Short mmCIF file of C-alpha atoms and ligand atoms in Angstrom, two decimals:
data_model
loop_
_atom_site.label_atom_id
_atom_site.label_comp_id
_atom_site.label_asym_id
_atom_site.label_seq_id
_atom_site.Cartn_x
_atom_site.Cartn_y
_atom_site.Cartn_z
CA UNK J 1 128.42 -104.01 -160.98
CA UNK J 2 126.82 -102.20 -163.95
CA UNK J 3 129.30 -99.70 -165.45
CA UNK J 4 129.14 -97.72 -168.75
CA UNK J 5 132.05 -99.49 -170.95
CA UNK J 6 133.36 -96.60 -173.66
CA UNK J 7 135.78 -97.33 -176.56
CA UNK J 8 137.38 -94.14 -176.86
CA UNK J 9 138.65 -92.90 -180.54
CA UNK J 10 134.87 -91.73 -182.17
CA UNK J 11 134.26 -88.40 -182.76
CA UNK J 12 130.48 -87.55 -181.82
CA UNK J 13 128.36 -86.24 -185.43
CA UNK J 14 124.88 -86.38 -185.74
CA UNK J 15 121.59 -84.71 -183.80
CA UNK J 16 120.38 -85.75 -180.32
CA UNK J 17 117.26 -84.17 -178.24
CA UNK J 18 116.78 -82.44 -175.29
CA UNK J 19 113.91 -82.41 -173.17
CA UNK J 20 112.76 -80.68 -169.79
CA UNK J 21 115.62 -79.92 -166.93
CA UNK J 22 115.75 -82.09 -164.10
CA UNK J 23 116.43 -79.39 -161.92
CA UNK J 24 112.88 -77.76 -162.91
CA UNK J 25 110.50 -80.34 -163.36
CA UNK J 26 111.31 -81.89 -159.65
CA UNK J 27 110.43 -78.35 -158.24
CA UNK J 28 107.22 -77.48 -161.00
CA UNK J 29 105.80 -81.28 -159.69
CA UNK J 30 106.23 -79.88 -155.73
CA UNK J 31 104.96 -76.68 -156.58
CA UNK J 32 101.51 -78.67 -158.07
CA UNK J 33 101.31 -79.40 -153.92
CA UNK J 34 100.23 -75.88 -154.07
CA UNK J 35 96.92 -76.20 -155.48
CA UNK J 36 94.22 -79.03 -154.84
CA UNK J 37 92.86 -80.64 -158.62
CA UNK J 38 94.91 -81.80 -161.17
CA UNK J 39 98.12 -80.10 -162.32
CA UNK J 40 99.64 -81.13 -165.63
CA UNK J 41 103.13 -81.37 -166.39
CA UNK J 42 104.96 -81.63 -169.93
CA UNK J 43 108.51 -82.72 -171.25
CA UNK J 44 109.62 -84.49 -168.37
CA UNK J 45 112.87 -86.22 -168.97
CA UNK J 46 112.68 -90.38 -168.25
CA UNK J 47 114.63 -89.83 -165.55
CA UNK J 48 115.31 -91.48 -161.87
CA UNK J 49 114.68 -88.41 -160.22
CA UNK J 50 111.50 -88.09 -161.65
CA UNK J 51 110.66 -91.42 -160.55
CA UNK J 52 111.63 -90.55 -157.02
CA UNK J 53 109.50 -87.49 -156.71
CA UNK J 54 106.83 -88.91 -158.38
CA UNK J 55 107.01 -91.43 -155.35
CA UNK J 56 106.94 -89.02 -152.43
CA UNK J 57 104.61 -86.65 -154.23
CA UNK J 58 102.60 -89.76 -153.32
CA UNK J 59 103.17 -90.12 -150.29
CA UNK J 60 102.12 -86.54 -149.40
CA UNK J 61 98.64 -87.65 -151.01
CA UNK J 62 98.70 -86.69 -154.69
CA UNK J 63 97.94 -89.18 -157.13
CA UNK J 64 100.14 -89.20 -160.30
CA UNK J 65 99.07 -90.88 -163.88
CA UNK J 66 100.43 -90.69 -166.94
CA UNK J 67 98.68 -88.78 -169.95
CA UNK J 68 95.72 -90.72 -171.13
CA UNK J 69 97.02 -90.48 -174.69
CA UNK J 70 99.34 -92.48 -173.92
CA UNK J 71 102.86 -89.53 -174.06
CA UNK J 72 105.48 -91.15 -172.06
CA UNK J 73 106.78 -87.33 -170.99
CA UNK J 74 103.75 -86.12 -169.51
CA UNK J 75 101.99 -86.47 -166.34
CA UNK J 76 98.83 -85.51 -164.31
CA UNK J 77 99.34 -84.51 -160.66
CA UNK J 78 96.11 -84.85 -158.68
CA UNK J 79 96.53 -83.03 -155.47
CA UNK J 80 93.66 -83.96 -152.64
CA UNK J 81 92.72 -81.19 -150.50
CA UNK J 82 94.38 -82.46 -147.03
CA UNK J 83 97.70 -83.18 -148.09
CA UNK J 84 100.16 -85.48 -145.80
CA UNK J 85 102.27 -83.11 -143.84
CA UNK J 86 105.34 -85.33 -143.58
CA UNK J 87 108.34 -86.19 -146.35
CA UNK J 88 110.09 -89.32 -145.58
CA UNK J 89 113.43 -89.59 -145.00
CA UNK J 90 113.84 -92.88 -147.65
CA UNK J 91 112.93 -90.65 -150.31
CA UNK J 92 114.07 -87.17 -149.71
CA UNK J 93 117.49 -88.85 -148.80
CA UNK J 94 117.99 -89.97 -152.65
CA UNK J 95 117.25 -86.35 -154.36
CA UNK J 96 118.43 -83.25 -153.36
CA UNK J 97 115.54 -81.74 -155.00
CA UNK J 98 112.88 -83.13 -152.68
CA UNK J 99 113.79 -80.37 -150.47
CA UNK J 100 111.55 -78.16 -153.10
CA UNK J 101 108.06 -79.73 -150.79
CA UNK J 102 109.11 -77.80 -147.75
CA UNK J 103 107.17 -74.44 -149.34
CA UNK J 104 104.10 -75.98 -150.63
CA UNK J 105 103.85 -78.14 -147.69
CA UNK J 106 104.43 -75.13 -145.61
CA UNK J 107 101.78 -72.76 -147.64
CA UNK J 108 99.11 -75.84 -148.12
CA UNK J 109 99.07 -76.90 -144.22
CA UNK J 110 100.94 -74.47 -142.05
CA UNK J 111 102.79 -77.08 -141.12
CA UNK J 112 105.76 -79.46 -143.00
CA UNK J 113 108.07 -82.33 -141.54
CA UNK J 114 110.60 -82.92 -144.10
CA UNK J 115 113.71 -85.10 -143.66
CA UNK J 116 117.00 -83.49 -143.69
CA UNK J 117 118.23 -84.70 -147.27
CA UNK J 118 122.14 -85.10 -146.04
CA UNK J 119 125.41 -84.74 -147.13
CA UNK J 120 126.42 -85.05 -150.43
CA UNK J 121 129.17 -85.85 -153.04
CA UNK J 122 129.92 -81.76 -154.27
CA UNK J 123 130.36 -80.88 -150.72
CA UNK J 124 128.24 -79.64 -147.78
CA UNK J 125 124.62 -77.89 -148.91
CA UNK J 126 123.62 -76.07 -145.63
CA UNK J 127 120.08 -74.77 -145.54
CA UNK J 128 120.26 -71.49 -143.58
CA UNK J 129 119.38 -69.51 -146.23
CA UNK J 130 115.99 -71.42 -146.90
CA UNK J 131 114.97 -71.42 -142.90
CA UNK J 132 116.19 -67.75 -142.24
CA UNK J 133 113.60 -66.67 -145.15
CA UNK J 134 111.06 -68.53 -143.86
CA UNK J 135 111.60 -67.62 -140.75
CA UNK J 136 111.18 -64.03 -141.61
CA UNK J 137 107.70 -64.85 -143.09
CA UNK J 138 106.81 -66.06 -139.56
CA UNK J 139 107.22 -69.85 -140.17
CA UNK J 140 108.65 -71.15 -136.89
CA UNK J 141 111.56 -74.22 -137.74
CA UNK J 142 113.49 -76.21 -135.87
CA UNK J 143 115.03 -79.98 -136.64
CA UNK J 144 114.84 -82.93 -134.62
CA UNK J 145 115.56 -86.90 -134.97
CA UNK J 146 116.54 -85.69 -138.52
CA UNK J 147 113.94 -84.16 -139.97
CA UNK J 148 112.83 -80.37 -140.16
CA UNK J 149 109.55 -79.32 -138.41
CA UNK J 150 108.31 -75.91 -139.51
CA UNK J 151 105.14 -74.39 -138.35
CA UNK J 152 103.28 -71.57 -139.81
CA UNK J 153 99.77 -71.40 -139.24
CA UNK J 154 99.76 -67.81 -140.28
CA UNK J 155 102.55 -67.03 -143.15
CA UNK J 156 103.05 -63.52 -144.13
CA UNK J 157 104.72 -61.30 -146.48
CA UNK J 158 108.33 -60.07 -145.85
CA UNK J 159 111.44 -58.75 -146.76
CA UNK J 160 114.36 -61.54 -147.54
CA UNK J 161 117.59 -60.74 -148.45
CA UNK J 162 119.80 -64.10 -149.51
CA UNK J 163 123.13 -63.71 -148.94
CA UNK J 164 123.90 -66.07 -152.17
CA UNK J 165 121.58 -66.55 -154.94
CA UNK J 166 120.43 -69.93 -153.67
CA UNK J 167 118.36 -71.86 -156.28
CA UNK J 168 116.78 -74.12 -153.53
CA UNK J 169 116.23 -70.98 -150.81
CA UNK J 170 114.83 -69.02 -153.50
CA UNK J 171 111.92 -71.56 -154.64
CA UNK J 172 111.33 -72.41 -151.58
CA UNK J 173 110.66 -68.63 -150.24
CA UNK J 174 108.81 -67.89 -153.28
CA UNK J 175 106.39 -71.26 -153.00
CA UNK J 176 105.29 -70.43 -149.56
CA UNK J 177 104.77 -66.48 -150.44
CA UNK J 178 102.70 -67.31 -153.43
CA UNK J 179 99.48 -68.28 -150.24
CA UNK J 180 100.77 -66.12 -147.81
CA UNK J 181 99.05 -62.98 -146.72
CA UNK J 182 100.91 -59.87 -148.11
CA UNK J 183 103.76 -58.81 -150.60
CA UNK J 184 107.06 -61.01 -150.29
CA UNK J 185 110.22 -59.02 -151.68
CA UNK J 186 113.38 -61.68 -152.23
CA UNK J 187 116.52 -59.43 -152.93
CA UNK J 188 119.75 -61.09 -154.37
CA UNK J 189 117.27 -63.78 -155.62
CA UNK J 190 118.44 -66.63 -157.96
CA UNK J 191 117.57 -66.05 -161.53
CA UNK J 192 118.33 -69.50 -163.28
CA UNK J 193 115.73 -70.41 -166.43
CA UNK J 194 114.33 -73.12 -163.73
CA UNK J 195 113.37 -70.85 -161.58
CA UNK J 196 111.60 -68.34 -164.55
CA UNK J 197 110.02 -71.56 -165.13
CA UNK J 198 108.74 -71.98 -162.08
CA UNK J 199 107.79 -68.59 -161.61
CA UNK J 200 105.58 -69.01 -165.12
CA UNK J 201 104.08 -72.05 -163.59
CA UNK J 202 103.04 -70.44 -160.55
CA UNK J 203 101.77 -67.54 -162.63
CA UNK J 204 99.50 -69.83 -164.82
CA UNK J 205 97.97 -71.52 -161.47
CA UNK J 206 97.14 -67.64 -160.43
CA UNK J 207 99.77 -66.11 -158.45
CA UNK J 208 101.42 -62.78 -158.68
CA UNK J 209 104.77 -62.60 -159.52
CA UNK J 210 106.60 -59.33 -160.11
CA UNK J 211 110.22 -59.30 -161.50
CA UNK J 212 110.33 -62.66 -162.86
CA UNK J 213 113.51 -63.01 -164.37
CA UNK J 214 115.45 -60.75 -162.40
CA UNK J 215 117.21 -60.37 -158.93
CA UNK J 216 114.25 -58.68 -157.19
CA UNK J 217 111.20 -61.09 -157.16
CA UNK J 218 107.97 -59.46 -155.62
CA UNK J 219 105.26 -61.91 -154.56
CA UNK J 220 102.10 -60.98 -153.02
CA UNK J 221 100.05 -64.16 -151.62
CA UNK J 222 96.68 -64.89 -153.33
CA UNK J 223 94.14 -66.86 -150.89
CA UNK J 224 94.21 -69.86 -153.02
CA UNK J 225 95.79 -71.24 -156.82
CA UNK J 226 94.61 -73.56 -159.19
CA UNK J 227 95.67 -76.55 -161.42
CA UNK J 228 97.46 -75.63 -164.73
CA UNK J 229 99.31 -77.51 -167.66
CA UNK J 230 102.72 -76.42 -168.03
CA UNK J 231 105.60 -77.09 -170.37
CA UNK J 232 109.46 -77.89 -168.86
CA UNK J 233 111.82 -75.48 -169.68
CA UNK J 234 114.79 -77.53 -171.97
CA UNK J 235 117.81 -78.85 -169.70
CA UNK J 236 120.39 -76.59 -170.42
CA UNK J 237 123.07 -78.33 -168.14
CA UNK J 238 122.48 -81.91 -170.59
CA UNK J 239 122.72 -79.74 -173.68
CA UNK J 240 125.96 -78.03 -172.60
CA UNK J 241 127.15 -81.31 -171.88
CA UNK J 242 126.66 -82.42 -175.62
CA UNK J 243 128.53 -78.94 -176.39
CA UNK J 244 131.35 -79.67 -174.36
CA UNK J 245 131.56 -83.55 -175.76
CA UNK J 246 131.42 -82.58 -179.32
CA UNK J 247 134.22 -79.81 -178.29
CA UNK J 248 136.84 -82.92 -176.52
CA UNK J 249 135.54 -85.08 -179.47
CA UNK J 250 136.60 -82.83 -182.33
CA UNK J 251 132.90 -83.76 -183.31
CA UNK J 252 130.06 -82.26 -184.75
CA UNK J 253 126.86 -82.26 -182.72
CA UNK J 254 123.22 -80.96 -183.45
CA UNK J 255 121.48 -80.35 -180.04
CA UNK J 256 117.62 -79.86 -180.72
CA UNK J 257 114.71 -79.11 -178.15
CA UNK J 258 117.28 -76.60 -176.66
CA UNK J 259 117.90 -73.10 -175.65
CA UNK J 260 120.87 -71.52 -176.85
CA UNK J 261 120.07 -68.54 -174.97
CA UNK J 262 120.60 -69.77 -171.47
CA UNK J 263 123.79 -71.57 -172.67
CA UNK J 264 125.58 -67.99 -173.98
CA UNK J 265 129.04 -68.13 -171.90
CA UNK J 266 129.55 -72.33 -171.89
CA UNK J 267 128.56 -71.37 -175.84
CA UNK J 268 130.98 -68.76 -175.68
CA UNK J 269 133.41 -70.93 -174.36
CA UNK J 270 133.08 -73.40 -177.31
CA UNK J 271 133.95 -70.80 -179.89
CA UNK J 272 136.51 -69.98 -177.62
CA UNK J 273 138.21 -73.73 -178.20
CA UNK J 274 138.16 -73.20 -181.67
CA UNK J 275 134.56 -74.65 -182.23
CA UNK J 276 131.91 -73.28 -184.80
CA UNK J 277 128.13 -72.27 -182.67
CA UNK J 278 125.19 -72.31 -184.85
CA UNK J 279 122.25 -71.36 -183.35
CA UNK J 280 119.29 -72.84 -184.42
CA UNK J 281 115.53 -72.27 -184.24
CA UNK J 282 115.06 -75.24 -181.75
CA UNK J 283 118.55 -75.81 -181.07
CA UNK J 284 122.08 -75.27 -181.89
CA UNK J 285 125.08 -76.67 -183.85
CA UNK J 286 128.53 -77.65 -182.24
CA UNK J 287 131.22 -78.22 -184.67
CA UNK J 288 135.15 -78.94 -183.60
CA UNK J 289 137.73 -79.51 -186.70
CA UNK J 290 141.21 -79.43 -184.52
CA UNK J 291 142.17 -80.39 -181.51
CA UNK J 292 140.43 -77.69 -178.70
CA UNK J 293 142.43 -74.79 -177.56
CA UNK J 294 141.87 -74.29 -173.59
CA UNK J 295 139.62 -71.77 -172.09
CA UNK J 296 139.55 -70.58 -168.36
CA UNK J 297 136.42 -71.87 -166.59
CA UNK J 298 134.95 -69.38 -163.33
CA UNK J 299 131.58 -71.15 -162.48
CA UNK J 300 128.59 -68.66 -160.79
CA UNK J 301 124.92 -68.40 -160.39
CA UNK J 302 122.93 -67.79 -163.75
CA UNK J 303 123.91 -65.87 -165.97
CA UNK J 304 127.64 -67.13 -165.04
CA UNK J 305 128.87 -70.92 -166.60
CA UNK J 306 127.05 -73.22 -163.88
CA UNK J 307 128.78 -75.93 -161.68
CA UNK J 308 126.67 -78.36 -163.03
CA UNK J 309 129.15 -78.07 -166.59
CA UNK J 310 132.35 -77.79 -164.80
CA UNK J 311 133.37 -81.51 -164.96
CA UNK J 312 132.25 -81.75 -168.60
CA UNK J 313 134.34 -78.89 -169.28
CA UNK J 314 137.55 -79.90 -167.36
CA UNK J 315 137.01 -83.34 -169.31
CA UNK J 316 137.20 -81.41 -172.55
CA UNK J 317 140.12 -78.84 -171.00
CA UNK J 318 142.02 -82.52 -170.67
CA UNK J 319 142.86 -82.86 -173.92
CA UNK J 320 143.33 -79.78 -175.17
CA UNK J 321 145.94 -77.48 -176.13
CA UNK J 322 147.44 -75.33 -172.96
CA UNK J 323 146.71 -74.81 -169.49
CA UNK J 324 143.32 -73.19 -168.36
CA UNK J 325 142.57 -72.42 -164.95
CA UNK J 326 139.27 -73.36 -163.19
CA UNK J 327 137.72 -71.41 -160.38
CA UNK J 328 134.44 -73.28 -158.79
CA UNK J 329 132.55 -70.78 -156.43
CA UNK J 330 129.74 -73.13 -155.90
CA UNK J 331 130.49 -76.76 -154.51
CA UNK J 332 133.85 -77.39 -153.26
CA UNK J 333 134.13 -81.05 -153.17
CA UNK J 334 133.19 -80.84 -157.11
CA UNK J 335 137.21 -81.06 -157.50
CA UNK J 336 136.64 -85.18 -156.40
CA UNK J 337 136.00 -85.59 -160.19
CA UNK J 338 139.60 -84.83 -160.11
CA UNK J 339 141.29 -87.06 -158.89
CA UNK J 340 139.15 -89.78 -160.85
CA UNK J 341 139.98 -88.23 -164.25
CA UNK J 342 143.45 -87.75 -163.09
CA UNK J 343 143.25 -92.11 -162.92
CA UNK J 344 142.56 -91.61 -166.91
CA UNK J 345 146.10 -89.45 -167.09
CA UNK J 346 144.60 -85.74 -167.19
CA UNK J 347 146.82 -83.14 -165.73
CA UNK J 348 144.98 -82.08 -163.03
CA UNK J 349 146.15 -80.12 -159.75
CA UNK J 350 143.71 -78.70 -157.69
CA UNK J 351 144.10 -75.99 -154.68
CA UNK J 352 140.68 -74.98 -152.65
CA UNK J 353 138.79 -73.91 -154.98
CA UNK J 354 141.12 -73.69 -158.18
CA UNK J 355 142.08 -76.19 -160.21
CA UNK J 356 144.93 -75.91 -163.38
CA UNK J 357 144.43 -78.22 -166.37
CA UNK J 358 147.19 -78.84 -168.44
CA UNK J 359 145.92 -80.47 -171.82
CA UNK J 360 147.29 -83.36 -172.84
CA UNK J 361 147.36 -84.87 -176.53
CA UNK J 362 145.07 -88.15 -175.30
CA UNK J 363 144.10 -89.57 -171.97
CA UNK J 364 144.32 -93.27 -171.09
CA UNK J 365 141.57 -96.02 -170.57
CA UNK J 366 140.86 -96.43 -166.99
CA UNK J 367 138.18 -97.57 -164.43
CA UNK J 368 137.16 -94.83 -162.72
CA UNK J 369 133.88 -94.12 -160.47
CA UNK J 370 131.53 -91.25 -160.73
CA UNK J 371 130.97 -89.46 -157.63
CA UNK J 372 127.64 -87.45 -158.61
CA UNK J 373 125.66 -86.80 -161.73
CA UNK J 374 127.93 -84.45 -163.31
CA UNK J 375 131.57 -86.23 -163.04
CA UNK J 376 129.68 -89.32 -164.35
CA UNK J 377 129.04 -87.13 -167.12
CA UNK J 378 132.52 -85.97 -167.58
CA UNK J 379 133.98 -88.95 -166.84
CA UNK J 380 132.22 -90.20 -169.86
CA UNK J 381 133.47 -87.68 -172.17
CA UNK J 382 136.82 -88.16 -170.74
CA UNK J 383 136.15 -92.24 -172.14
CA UNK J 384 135.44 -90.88 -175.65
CA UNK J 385 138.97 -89.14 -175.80
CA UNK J 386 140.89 -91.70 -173.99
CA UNK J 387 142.91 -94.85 -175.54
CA UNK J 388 141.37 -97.76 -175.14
CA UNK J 389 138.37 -98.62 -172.86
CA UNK J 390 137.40 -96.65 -169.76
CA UNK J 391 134.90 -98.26 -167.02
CA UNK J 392 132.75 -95.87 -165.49
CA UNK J 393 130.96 -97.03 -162.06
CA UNK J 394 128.44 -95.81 -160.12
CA UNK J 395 126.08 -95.27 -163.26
CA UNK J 396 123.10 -94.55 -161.24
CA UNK J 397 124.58 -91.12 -160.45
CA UNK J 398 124.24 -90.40 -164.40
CA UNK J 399 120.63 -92.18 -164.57
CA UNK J 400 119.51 -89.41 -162.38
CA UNK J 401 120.00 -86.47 -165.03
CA UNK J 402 120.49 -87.82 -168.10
CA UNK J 403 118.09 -89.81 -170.64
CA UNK J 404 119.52 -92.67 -171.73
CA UNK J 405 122.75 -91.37 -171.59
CA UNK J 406 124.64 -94.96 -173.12
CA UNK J 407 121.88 -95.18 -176.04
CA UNK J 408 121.72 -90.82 -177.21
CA UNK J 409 126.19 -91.61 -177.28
CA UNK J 410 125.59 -94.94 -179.55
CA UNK J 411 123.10 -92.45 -181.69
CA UNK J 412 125.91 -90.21 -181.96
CA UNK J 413 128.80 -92.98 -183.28
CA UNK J 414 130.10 -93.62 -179.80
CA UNK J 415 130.81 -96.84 -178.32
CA UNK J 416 129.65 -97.13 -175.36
CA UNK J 417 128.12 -100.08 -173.39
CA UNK J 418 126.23 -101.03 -170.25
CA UNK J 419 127.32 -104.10 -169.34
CA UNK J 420 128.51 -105.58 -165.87
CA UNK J 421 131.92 -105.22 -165.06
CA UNK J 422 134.31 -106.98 -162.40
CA UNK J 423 137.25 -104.49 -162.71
CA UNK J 424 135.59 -102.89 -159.42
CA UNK J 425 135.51 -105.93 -157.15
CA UNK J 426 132.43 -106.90 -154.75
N1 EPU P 1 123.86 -72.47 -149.80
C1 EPU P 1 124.00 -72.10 -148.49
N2 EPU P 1 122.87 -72.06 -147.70
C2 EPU P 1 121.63 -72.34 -148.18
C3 EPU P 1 121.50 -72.72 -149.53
C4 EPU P 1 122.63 -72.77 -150.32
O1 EPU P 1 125.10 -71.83 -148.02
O2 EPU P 1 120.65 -72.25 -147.41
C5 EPU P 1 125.06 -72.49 -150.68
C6 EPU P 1 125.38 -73.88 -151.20
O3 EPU P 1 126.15 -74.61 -150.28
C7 EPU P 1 126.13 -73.58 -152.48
C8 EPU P 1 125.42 -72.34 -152.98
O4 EPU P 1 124.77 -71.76 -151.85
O5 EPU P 1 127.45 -73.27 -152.20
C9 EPU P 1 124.43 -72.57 -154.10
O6 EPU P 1 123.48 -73.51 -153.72
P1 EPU P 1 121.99 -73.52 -154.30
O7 EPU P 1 121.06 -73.42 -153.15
O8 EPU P 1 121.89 -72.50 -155.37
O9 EPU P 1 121.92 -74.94 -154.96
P2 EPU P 1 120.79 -76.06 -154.78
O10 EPU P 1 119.45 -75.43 -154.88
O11 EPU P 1 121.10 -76.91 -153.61
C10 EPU P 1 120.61 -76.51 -157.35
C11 EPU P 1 120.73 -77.71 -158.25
C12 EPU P 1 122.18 -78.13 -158.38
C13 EPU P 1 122.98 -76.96 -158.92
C14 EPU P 1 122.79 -75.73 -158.01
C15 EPU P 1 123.47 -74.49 -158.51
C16 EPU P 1 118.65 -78.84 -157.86
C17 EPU P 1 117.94 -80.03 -157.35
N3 EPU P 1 119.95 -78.81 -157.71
O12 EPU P 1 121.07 -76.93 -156.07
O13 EPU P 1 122.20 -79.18 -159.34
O14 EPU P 1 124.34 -77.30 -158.96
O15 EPU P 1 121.38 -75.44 -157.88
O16 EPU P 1 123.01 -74.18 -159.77
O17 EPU P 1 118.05 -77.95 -158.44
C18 EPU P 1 122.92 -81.18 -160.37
O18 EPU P 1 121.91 -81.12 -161.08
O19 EPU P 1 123.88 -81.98 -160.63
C19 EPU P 1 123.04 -80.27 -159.23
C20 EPU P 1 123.88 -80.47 -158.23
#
């Protein structure tokens, strides 16, 4: 089995670069479903999500080449006219984020088959909130033999009120109100930086968007859109995940092609554990002398510290000084991670949806298995402050969201090391 081998002991110094979030380029390449011609997409990340989207994006009809010039981050969608109206189950099963066709399919067609994505590692992801909203448009859904089978030949405006910010029910509302006739008004919408990125997308290929940015999003349907080119917004879950590293490393991290501005509380919460912020003009600075100092951790929708950082910051929490209490209001089962770092000798006790973290000076070398993209992560970071070597398994979870994850740590003075690895058995 392949498994990232990490020598703990280095502190992390030196720059590494960000490019385009995972969790808005898979939605920006379904919402190019949206308008037949070629859509052009910039700052992808090399990532195996990508890759899988690029594959069913396929398979709904669209044709997907790389820039002529030759840029390894940029693509150009061609969307045919008649697209496929059905999203296999073999692909959608492996992203989360293939969900994101079920609007454009919807708008494009009137009608969408789309295979129920699962369950998954950070607990049970229910879609009521993205059928009752479409639903309320006029979109008539049911599911059967595992997939979902909406039908709207005639989508129309309405008024949706989520009952949870939901990243996923929100783009998926908003991509089917962008073609559908009338105004669309999404209360208690989600307001991450992907989703103002999608909304700016959608805005260059001609629709109208009002309230981009904040909880009320007004969309009234335009008969048709057209093809645009459109930058990624920076991932600002892989650049807090440098923070946090640089913050258990004592190290001292420059983080470039980034945001600081969608980062301010998990920035916040650096300076907080004693660490210096500098925020740069295409970036920031993370700088840790002493051992970290622990900081409470209550994860929410944008603007609140997301989910997605709460592993990276309970590896950091691990090893520093006092007891900080997490609260994780998104994904329950994200406590798993847990019991895996626990392996490496963290203090860890968890209860529902709390957890307590008592720092310790160092953790211990372990093998240990990461259970989705984001405990891979911290599981990593928990390597860098641990004695001796740590195995981590399950690496594709951390080839989904992060670039060369092994190779940007050896740039920084870690060592780490894909090799394969028999501590795990068969
Ligand atoms: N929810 C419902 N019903 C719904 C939809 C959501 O109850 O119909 C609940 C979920 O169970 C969860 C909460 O609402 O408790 C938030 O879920 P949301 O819909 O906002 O999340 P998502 O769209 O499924 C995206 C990211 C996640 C990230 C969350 C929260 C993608 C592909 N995934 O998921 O990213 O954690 O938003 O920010 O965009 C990751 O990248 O590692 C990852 C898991």
């Amino acid at each position: 089995m392949q498994v990232l081998r990490v020598t703990g002991g280095t502190r992390l110094a030196g720059s590494v670069d960000v490019v385009g979030a995972k969790n808005s380029v898979l939605k920006l390449m379904a919402a190019a479903l949206l308008a037949p011609g070629e859509t052009t997409l910039g700052n992808l990340p090399a990532i195996s999500d990508v890759t899988i989207m690029r594959e069913l994006l396929e398979r709904l009809g669209c044709q997907v080449a790389e820039s002529a010039d030759g840029a390894v981050d940029r693509v150009t969608i061609t969307t045919p006219e008649a697209i496929n109206p059905e999203a296999p189950y073999e692909l959608v099963r492996k992203i989360r984020g293939s969900i994101a066709v079920l609007g454009p399919m919807l708008a494009r067609t009137g009608r969408a088959k789309v295979a129920l994505p699962g369950g998954d590692a950070i607990g049970s992801r229910p879609l009521d909130m993205h059928f009752a909203g479409l639903e309320r448009m006029g979109a008539d859904i049911r599911t059967e033999h595992g997939y979902i089978v909406a039908e709207a030949p005639d989508l129309r405006g309405a008024s949706i009120w989520l009952d949870f910010p939901s990243v996923g029910a929100t783009e998926n509302i908003m991509t089917a109100a962008v073609l559908a006739k009338g105004t669309t008004v999404i209360d208690n919408a989600a307001r991450e930086p992907e989703i103002v990125d999608l909304c700016r997308m959608l805005v260059s290929m001609g629709a109208q968007i009002g309230g981009i940015g904040s909880s009320t999003l007004e969309i009234t349907g335009v008969e048709e859109l057209h093809g645009t080119t459109h930058h990624a917004v920076p991932d600002r879950i892989v650049a807090g995940t440098w923070a946090l590293a640089a913050v258990a490393t004592r190290g001292d991290v420059t983080v470039r092609g980034a945001n600081a501005t969608h980062l301010e509380i998990a920035l916040d919460k650096v300076v907080r554990a004693g660490g210096e912020v500098e925020v740069l003009a295409d970036g920031f600075r993370v700088a840790q002398a002493d051992r970290p100092r622990s900081f409470d951790v209550v994860t929410l929708p944008y603007p609140g510290l997301a989910s997605d950082l709460q592993p990276q910051a309970i590896a950091a929490l691990s090893v520093a000084e006092g007891t900080a209490m997490i609260t994780e209001n998104l994904f329950e089962a994200r406590f798993m991670f847990c019991d895996e770092i626990a392996r490496m000798g963290a203090d860890v006790r968890t209860d529902g949806h709390h957890a307590v973290v008592r720092g310790r000076e160092r953790l211990s070398g372990a093998p240990v298995r990461a259970t989705d993209i984001r405990a891979g992560a911290g599981l990593v970071i928990a390597g860098l402050v641990a004695e001796g070597v740590t195995e981590v398994a399950e690496i594709h979870h951390i080839d989904r969201g992060y670039v060369r994850f092994d190779e940007q740590l050896r740039g920084l003075g870690a060592d780490v090391e894909r090799v394969e690895s028999d501590s795990f058995g068969g």
